[in-house]
Tab-separated table of C-alpha atoms and ligand atoms in Angstrom:
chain	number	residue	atom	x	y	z
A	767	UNK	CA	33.020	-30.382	-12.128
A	768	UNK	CA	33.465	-30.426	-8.497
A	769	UNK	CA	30.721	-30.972	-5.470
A	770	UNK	CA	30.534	-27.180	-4.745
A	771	UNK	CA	30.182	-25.875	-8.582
A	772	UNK	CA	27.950	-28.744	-8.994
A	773	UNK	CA	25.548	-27.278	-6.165
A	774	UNK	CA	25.790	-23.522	-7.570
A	775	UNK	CA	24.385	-24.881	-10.717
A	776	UNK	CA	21.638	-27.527	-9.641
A	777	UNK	CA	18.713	-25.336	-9.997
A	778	UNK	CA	19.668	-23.852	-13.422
A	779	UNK	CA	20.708	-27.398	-14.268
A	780	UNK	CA	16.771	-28.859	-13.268
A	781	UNK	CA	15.598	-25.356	-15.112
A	782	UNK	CA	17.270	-26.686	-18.455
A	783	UNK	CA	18.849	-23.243	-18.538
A	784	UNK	CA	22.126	-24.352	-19.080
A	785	UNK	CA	24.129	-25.379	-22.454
A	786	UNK	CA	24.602	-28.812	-23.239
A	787	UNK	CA	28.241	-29.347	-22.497
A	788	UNK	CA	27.903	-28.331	-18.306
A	789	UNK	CA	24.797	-30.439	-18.913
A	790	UNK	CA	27.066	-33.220	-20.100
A	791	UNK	CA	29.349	-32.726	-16.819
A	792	UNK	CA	26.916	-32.419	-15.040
A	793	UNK	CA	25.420	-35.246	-15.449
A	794	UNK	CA	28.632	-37.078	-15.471
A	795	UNK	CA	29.031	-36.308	-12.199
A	796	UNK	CA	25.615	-36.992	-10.830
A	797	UNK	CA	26.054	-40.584	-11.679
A	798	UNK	CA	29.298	-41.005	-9.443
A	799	UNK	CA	27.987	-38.658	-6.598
A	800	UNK	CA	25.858	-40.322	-4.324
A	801	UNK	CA	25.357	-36.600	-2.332
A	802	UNK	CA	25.231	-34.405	-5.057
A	803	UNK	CA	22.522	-37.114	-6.967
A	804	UNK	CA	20.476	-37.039	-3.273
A	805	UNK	CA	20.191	-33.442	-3.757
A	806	UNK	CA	18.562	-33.527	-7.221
A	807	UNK	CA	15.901	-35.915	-5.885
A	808	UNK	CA	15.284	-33.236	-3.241
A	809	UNK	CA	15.006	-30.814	-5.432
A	810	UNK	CA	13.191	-32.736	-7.995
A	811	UNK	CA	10.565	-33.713	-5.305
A	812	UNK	CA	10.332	-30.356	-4.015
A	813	UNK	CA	9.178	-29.288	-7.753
A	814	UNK	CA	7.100	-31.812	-8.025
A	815	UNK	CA	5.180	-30.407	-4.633
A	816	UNK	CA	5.236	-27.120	-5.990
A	817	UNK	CA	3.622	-28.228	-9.155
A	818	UNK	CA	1.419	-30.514	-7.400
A	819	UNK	CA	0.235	-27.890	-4.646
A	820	UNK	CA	0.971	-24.272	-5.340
A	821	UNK	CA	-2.247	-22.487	-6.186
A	822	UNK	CA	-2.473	-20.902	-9.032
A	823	UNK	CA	-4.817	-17.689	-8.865
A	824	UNK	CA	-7.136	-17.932	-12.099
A	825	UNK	CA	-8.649	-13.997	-12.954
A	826	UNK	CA	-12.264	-13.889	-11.600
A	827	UNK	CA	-14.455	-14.210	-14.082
A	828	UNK	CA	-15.824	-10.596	-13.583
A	829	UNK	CA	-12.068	-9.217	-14.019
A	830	UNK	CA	-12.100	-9.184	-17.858
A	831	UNK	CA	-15.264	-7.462	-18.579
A	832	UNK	CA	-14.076	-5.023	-16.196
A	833	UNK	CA	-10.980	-4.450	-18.108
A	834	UNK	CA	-13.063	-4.467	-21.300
A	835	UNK	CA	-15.202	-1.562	-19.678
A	836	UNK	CA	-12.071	0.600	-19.089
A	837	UNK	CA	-10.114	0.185	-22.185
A	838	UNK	CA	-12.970	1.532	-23.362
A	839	UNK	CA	-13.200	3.998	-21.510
A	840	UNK	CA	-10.160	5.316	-21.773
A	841	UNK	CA	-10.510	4.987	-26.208
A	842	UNK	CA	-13.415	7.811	-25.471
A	843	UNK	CA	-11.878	10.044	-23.037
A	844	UNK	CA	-8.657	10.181	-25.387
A	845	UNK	CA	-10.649	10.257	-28.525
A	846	UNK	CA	-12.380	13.373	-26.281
A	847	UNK	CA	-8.787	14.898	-25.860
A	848	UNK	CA	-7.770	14.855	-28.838
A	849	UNK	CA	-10.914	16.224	-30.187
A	850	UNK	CA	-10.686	18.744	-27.625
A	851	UNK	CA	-7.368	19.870	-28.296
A	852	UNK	CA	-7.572	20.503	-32.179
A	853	UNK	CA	-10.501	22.353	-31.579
A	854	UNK	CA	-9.848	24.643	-28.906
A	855	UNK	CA	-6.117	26.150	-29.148
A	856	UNK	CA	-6.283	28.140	-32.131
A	857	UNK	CA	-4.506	30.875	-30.624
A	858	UNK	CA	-0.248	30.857	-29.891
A	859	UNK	CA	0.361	27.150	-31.258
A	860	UNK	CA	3.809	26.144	-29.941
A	861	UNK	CA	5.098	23.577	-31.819
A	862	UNK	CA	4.893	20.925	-30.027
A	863	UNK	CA	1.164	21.763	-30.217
A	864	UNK	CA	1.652	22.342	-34.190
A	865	UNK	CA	3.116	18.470	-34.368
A	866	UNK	CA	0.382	17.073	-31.821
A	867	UNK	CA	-2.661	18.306	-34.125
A	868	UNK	CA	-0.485	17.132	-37.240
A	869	UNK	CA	-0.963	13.810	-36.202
A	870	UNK	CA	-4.424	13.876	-35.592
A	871	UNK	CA	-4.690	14.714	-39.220
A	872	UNK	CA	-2.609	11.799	-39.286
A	873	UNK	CA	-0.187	14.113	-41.078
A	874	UNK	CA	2.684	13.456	-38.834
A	875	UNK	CA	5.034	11.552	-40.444
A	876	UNK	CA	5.329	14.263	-43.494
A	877	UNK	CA	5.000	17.709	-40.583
A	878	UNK	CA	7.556	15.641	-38.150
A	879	UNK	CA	9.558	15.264	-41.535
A	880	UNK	CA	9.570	18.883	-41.939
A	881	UNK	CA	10.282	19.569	-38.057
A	882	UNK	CA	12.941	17.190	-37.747
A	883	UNK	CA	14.879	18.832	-40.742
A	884	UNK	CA	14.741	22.680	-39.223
A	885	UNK	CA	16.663	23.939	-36.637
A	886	UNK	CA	15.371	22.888	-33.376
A	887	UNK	CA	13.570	26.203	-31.920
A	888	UNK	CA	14.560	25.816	-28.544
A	889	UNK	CA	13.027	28.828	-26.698
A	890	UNK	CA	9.933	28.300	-26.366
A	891	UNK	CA	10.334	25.045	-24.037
A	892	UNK	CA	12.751	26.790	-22.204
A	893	UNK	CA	9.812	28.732	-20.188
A	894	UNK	CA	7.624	25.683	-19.843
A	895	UNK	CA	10.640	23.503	-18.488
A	896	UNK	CA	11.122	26.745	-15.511
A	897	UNK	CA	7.375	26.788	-15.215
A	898	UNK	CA	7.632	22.815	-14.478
A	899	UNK	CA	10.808	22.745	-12.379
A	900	UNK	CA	9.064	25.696	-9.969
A	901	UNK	CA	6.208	23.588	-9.919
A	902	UNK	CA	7.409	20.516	-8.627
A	903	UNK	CA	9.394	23.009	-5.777
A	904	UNK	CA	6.168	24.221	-4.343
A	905	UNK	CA	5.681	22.434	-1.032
A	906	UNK	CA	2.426	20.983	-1.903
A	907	UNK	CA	3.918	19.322	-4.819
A	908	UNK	CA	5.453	15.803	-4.487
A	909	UNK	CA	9.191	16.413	-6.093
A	910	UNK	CA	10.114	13.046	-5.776
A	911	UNK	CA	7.712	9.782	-6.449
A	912	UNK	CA	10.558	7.170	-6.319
A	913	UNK	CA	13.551	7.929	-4.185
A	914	UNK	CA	16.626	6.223	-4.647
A	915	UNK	CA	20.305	7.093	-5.443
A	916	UNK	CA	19.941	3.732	-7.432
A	917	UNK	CA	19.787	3.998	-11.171
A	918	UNK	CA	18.347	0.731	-10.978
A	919	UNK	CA	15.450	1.455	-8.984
A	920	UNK	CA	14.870	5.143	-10.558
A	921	UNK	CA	15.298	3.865	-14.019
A	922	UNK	CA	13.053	0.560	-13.858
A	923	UNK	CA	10.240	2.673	-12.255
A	924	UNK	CA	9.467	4.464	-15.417
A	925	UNK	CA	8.793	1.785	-17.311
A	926	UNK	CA	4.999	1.046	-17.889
A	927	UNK	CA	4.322	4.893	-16.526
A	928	UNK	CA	5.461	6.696	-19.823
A	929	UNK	CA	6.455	5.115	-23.240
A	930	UNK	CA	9.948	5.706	-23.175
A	931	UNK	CA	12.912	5.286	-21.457
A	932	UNK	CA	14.806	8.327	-19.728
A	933	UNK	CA	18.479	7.922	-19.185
A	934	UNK	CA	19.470	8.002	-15.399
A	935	UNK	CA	22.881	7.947	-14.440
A	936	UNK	CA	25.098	7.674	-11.541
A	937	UNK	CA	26.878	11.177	-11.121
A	938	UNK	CA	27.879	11.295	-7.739
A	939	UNK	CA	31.366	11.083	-8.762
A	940	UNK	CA	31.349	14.005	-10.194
A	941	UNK	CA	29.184	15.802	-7.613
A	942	UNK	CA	25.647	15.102	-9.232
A	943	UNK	CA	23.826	12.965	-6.766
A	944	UNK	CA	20.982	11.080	-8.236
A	945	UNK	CA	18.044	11.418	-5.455
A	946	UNK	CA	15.028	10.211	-7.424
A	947	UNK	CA	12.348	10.746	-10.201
A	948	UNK	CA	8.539	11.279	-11.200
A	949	UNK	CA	6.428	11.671	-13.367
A	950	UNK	CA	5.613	15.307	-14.910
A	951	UNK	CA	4.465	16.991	-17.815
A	952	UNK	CA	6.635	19.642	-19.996
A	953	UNK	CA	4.097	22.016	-22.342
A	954	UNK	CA	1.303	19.670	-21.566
A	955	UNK	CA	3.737	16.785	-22.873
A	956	UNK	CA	4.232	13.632	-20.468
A	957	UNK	CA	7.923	14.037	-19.352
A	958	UNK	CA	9.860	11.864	-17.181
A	959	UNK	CA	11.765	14.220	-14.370
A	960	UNK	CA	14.590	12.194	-13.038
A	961	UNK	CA	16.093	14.359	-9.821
A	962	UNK	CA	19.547	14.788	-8.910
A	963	UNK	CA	20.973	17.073	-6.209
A	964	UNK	CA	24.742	19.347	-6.764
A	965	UNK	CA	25.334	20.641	-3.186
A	966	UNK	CA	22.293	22.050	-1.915
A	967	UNK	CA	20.573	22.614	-5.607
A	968	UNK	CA	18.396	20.527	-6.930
A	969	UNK	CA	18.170	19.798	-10.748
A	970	UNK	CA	14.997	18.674	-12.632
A	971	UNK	CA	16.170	16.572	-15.508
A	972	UNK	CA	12.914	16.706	-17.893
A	973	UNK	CA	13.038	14.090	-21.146
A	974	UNK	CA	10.116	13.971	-22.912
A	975	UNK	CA	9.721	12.494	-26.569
A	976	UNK	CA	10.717	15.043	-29.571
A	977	UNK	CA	7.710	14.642	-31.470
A	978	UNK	CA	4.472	12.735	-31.244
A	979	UNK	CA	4.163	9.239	-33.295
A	980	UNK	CA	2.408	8.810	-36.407
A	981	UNK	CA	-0.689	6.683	-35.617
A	982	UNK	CA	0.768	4.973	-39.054
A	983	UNK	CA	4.146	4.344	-38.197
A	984	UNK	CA	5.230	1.146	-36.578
A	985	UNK	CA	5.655	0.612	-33.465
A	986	UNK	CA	9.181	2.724	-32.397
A	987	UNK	CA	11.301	1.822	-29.501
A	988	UNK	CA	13.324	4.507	-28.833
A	989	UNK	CA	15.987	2.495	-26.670
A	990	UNK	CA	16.649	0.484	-29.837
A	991	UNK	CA	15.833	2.932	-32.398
A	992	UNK	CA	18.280	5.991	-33.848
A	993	UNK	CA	16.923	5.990	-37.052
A	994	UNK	CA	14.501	8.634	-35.928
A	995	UNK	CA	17.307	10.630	-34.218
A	996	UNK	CA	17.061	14.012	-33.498
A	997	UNK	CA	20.490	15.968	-32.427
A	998	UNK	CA	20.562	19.150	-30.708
A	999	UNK	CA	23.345	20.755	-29.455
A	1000	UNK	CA	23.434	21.334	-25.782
A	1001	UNK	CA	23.060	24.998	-24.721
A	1002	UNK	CA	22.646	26.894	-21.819
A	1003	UNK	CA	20.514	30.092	-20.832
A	1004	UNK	CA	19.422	31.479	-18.135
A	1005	UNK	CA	14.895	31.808	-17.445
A	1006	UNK	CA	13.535	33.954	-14.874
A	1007	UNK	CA	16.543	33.549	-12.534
A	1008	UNK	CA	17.371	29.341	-13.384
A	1009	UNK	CA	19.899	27.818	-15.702
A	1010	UNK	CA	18.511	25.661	-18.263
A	1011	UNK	CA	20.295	24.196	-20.719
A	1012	UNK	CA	18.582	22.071	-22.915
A	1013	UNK	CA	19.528	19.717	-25.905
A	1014	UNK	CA	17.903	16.507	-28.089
A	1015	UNK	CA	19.216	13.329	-28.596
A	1016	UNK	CA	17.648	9.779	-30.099
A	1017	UNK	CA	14.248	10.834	-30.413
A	1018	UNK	CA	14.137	12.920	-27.133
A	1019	UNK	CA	14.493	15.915	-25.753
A	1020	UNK	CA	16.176	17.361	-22.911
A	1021	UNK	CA	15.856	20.434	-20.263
A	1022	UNK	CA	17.936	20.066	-17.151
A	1023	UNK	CA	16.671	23.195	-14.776
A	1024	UNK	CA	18.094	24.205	-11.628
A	1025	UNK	CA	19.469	27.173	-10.048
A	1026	UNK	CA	23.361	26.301	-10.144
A	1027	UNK	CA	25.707	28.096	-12.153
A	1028	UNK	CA	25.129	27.943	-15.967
A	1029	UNK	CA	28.343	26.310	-16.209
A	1030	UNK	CA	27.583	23.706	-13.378
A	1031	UNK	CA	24.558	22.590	-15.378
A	1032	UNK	CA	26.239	22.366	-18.626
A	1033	UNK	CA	28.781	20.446	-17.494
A	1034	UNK	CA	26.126	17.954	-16.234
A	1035	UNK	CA	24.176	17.968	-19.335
A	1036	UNK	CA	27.664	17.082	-20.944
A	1037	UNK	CA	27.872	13.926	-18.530
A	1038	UNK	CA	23.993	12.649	-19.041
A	1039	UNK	CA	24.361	13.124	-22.869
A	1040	UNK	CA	27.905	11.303	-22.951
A	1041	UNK	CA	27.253	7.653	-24.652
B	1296	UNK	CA	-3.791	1.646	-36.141
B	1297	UNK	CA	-7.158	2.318	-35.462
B	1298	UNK	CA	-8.371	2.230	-31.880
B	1299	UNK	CA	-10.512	-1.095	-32.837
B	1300	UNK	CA	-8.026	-2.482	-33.990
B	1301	UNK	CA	-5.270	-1.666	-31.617
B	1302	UNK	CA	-8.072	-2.942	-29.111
B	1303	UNK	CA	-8.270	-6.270	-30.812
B	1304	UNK	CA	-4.693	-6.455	-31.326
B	1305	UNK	CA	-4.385	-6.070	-27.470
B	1306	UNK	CA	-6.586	-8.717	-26.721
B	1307	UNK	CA	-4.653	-11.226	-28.885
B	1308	UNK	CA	-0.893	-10.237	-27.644
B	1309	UNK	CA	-1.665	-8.874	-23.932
B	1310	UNK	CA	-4.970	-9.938	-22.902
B	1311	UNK	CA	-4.606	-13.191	-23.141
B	1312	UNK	CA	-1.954	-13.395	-20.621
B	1313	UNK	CA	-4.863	-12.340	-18.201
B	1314	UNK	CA	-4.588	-15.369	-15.567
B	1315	UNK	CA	-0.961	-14.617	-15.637
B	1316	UNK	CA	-0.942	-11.359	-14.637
B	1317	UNK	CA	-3.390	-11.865	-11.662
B	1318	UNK	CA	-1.815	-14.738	-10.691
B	1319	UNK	CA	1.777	-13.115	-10.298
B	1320	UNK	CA	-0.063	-9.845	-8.608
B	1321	UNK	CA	-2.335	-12.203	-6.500
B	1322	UNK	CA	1.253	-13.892	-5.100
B	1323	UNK	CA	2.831	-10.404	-5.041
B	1324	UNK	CA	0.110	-8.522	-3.886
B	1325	UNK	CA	-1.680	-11.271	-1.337
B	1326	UNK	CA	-4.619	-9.906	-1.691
B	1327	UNK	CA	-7.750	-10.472	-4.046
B	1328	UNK	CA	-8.511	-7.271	-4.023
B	1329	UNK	CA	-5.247	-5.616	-4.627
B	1330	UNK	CA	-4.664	-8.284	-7.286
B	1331	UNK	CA	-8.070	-7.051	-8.805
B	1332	UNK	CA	-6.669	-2.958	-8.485
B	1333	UNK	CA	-3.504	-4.084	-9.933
B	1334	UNK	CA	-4.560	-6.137	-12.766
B	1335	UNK	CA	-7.013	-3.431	-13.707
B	1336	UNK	CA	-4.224	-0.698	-13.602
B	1337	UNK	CA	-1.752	-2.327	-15.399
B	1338	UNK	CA	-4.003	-3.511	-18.524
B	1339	UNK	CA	-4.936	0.392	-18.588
B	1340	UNK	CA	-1.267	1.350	-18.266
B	1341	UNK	CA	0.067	-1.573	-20.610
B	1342	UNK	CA	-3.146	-0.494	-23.689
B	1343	UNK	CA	-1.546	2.642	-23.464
B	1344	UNK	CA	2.135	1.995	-24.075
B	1345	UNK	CA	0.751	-1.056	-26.439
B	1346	UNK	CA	2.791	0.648	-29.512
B	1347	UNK	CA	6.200	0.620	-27.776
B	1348	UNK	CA	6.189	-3.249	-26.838
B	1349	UNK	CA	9.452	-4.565	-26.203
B	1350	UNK	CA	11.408	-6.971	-24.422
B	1351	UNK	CA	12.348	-10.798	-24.834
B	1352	UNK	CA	8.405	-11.831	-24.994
B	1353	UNK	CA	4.794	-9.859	-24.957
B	1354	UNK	CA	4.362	-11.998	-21.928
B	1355	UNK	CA	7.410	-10.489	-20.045
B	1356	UNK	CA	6.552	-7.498	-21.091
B	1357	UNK	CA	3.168	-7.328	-19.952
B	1358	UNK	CA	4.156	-8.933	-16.746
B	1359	UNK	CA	6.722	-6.096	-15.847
B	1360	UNK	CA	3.857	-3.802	-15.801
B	1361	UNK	CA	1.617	-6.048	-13.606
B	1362	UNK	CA	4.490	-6.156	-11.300
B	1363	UNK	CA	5.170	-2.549	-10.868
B	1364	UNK	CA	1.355	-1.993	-10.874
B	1365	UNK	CA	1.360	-4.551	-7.491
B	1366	UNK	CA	4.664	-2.675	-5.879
B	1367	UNK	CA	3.090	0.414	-6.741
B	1368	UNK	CA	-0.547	-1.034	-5.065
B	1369	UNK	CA	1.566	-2.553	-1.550
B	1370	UNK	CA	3.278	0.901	-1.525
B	1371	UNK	CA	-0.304	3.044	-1.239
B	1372	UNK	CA	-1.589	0.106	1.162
B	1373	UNK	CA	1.535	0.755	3.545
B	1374	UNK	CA	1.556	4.486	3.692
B	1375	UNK	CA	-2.528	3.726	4.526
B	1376	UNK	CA	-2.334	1.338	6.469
B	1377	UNK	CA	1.336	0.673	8.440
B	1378	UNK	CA	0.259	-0.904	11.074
B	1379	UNK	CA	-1.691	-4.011	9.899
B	1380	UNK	CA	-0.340	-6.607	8.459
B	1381	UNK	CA	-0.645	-7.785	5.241
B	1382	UNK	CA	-0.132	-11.855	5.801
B	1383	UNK	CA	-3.540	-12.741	5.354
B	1384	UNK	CA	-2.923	-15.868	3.814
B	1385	UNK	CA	-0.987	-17.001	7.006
B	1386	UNK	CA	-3.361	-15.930	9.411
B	1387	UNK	CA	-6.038	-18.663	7.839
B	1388	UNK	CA	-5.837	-20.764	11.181
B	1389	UNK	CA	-8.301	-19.226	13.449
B	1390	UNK	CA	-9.273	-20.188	16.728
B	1391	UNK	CA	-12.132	-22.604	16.149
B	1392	UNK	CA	-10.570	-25.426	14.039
B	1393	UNK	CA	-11.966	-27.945	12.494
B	1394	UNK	CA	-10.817	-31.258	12.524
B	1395	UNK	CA	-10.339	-31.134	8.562
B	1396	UNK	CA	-8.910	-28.180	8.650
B	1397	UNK	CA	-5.939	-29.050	10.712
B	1398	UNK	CA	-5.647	-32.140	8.968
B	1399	UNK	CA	-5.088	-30.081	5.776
B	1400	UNK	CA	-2.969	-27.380	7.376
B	1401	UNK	CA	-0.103	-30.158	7.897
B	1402	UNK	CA	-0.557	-31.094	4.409
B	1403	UNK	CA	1.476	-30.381	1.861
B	1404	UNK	CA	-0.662	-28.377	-0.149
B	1405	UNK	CA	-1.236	-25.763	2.781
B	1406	UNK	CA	3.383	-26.098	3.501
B	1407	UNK	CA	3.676	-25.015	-0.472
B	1408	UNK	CA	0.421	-22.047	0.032
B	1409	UNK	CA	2.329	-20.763	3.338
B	1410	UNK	CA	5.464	-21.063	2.614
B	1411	UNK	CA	5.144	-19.738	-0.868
B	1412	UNK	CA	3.120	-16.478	0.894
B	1413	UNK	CA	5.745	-16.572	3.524
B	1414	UNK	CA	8.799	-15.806	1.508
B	1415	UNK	CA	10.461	-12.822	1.297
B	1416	UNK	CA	9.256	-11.048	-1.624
B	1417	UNK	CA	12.475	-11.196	-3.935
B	1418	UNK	CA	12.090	-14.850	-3.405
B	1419	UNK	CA	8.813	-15.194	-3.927
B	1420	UNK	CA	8.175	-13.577	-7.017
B	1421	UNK	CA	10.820	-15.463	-9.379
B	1422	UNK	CA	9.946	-19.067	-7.838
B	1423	UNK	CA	6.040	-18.148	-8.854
B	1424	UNK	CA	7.170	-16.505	-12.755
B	1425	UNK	CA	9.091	-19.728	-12.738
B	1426	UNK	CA	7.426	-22.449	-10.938
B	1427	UNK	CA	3.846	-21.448	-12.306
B	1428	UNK	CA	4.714	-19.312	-14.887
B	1429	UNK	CA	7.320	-21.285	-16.354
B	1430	UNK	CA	9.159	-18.353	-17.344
B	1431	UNK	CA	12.670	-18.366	-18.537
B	1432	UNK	CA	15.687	-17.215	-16.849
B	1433	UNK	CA	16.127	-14.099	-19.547
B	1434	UNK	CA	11.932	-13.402	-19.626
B	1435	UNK	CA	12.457	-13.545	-15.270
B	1436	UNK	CA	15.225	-11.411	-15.427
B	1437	UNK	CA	13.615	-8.869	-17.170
B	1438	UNK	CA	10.641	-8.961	-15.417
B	1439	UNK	CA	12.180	-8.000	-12.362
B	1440	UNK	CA	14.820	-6.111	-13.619
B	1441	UNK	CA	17.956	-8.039	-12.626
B	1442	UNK	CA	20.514	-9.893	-13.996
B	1443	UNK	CA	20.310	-13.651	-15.151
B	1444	UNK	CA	22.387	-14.430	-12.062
B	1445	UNK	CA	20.615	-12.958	-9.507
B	1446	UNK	CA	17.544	-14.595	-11.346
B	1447	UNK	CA	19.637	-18.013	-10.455
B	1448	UNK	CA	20.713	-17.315	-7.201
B	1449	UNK	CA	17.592	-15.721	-5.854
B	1450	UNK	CA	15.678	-18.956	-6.888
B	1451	UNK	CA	18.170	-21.307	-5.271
B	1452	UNK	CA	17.940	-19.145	-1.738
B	1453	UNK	CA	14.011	-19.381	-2.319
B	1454	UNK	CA	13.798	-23.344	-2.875
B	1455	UNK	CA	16.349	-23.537	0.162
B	1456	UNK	CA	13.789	-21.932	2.235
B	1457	UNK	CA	11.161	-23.784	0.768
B	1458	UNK	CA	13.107	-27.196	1.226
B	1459	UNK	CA	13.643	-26.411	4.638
B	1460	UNK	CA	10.053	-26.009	5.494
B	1461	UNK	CA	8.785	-29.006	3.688
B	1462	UNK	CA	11.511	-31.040	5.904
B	1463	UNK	CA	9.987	-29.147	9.148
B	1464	UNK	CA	6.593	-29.800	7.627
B	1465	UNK	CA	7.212	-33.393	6.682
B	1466	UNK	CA	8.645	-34.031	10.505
B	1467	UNK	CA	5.852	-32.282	12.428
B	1468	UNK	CA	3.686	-34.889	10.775
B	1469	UNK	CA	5.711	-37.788	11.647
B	1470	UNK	CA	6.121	-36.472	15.692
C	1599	ZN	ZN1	29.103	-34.223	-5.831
């Protein structure tokens, strides 16, 4: 261990996050470096101030009630949707609706059983995936929330908004430039829209989960889960003047919508399914 | 899971890391309001995604939300208001000074306050998950969504700029 590597690794070193043979080294060399041992009592005094002095901001005393007030809150006014919504669409259940008042009857793990094992119907989400891509075109409507050609910033920003996670890619290789994402809704589902741009098209990506959750059923993480896996080939149709070409994968589903060529948008759903 | 008991179950796992999370959006946020907004938000967003907990600890996991419920609070406050500043916490020396309170402001509790506030935010916000949160590297990392190395480099930068302040600090005094 030399002076330099020594000094790249002081911090982790004072952290304790580092395994016990550099420890050993580095050590070693502290004891026969009079510069390198002066700055670990610099930084070691410098902790000590921060310990010593840095405020730490304690929660008010009226924060948690507050928060106490709005969980609850928000219990009723779901425990109000759901109500709401097994009582009043009787008429023209999609399926998605079909699955969503299965598991308020708590029913879901059998009826998603049973959905899971027919052929996908794909054509009914076709329409609400245009209806949500013409939407979010409308110049009142925000089409981006978080801009970026980043996948680490577009990717990241879902997280905590919507309880999975979409995949976001870097394209721009092939001609798909990744320009952002929001938050949306497909058939009255929460979706993630992640944005890209081919030329001077743009292309909603919608993922939104394939089925609602059993209250019952533990806790599922679909980044780590594929037991749940739903496959659906991708195809490609064409809506009320857009492509759309739509497909299901670990627990999601897919409808990339744009107004490309067919074969343009197939070809990208090939590269965002690709593992 | 019943709402109760998802409610209680909240409390126990996510709740309790309460001071945390308004500590880390009070730092990120500077603000006690915004911390306030932020906290609130992200306990509403976090209840809600409370089944699909993941990540090295419930603590980093809560914490991830609390810190993209801040960005997402400084982001609204910006578009508002662009042209003020936000450095409230360095603008505590007003005109009409006491004698204490200069005595304090070269001390080094108010160096560590200002120059903890003063940091660039990247800085800023892994020294306080690991000087006062006493986070790992890995729970840090995922928290702010970078890799362990960045984690380690971005917290050697930020005690280099803290080090060089206490120095400045620490000579001021003696001059
Ligand atoms: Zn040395």
């Amino acid at each position: 261990m030399n002076c330099t590597r020594l000094q790249q690794v002081l911090d982790a070193h004072i952290d304790g996050e580092l395994d016990r043979a550099t420890t050993g080294e580095i050590t070693a060399h502290l004891t026969e470096c009079a510069s390198c041992a002066a700055l670990r009592e610099q930084r070691s005094a410098l902790r000590q101030a921060l310990r010593a002095h840095a405020p730490y901001f304690k929660a008010p005393a009226a924060l948690a009630p507050t928060i106490q007030r709005s969980l609850d809150r928000a219990m009723a006014e779901s425990a109000a949707k759901l109500q709401s919504s097994a009582t009043g669409r009787n008429a023209g259940l999609s399926w998605l609706h079909a699955t969503a008042l299965a598991s308020v009857a708590a029913l879901a793990g059998l009826i998603a059983g049973y959905w899971l094992a027919q052929p996908l119907p794909d054509y009914p989400l076709r329409d609400p995936a245009v209806a949500s891509h013409v939407a979010a075109l409308a110049p009142t409507r925000q089409l981006i929330q978080v801009a970026s050609s980043d996948r680490h910033t577009v990717k990241p920003w879902f997280q905590g908004k919507i309880d999975f996670a979409p995949p976001v890619k870097d394209l721009a290789g092939d001609g798909y430039v990744l320009i952002g994402g929001r938050l949306d809704q497909v058939a009255d589902k929460p979706a993630a829209a992640v944005v890209y741009q081919v030329r001077k098209h743009v292309i909603n990506l919608f993922v939104w989960r394939a089925t609602d959750k059993a209250p019952n059923s533990p806790a599922a993480d679909p980044t780590a889960n594929s037991n749940t896996d739903v496959t659906a080939a991708i195809a490609t149709a064409s809506v009320r003047g857009f492509s759309v070409t739509t497909w299901a994968a670990g627990g999601l589903r897919f409808a990339a919508v744009s107004d490309v060529d067919g074969r343009d948008l197939t070809r990208f759903a090939q590269l965002v399914s690709a593992p | 899971m019943s709402d109760a008991s998802k409610l209680s179950r909240f409390e126990a796992v996510v709740l309790v890391h309460l001071d945390a999370a308004y500590n880390l959006a009070r730092w990120l946020t500077r603000d006690a309001a915004g911390a306030d907004d932020a906290v609130q938000d992200a306990c509403l967003r976090a209840f809600r995604f409370f089944d699909n907990l993941h990540g090295p600890s419930p603590k980093a996991w809560f914490m991830t939300i609390v810190r993209n419920a801040s960005l997402d609070w400084l982001k609204v406050q910006r578009a508002s208001r662009a042209e003020e500043s936000y450095d409230e916490d360095l603008h505590t020396a007003g005109a009409a000074e006491s004698v204490e309170a200069a005595a304090a402001r070269d001390s080094d509790a108010h160096w560590v306050r200002v120059g903890i506030a003063a940091l660039p935010r990247e800085y800023r916000e892994v020294l306080v998950l690991r000087e006062l949160e006493e986070l790992s590297y890995k729970e840090i990392s995922a928290i702010v969504d970078v890799p362990i190395g960045t984690v380690m480099s971005r917290l050697s930068r930020g005690r280099d700029l803290l080090q060089q302040r206490l120095l400045q600090s620490r000579e001021r005094k003696r001059s």
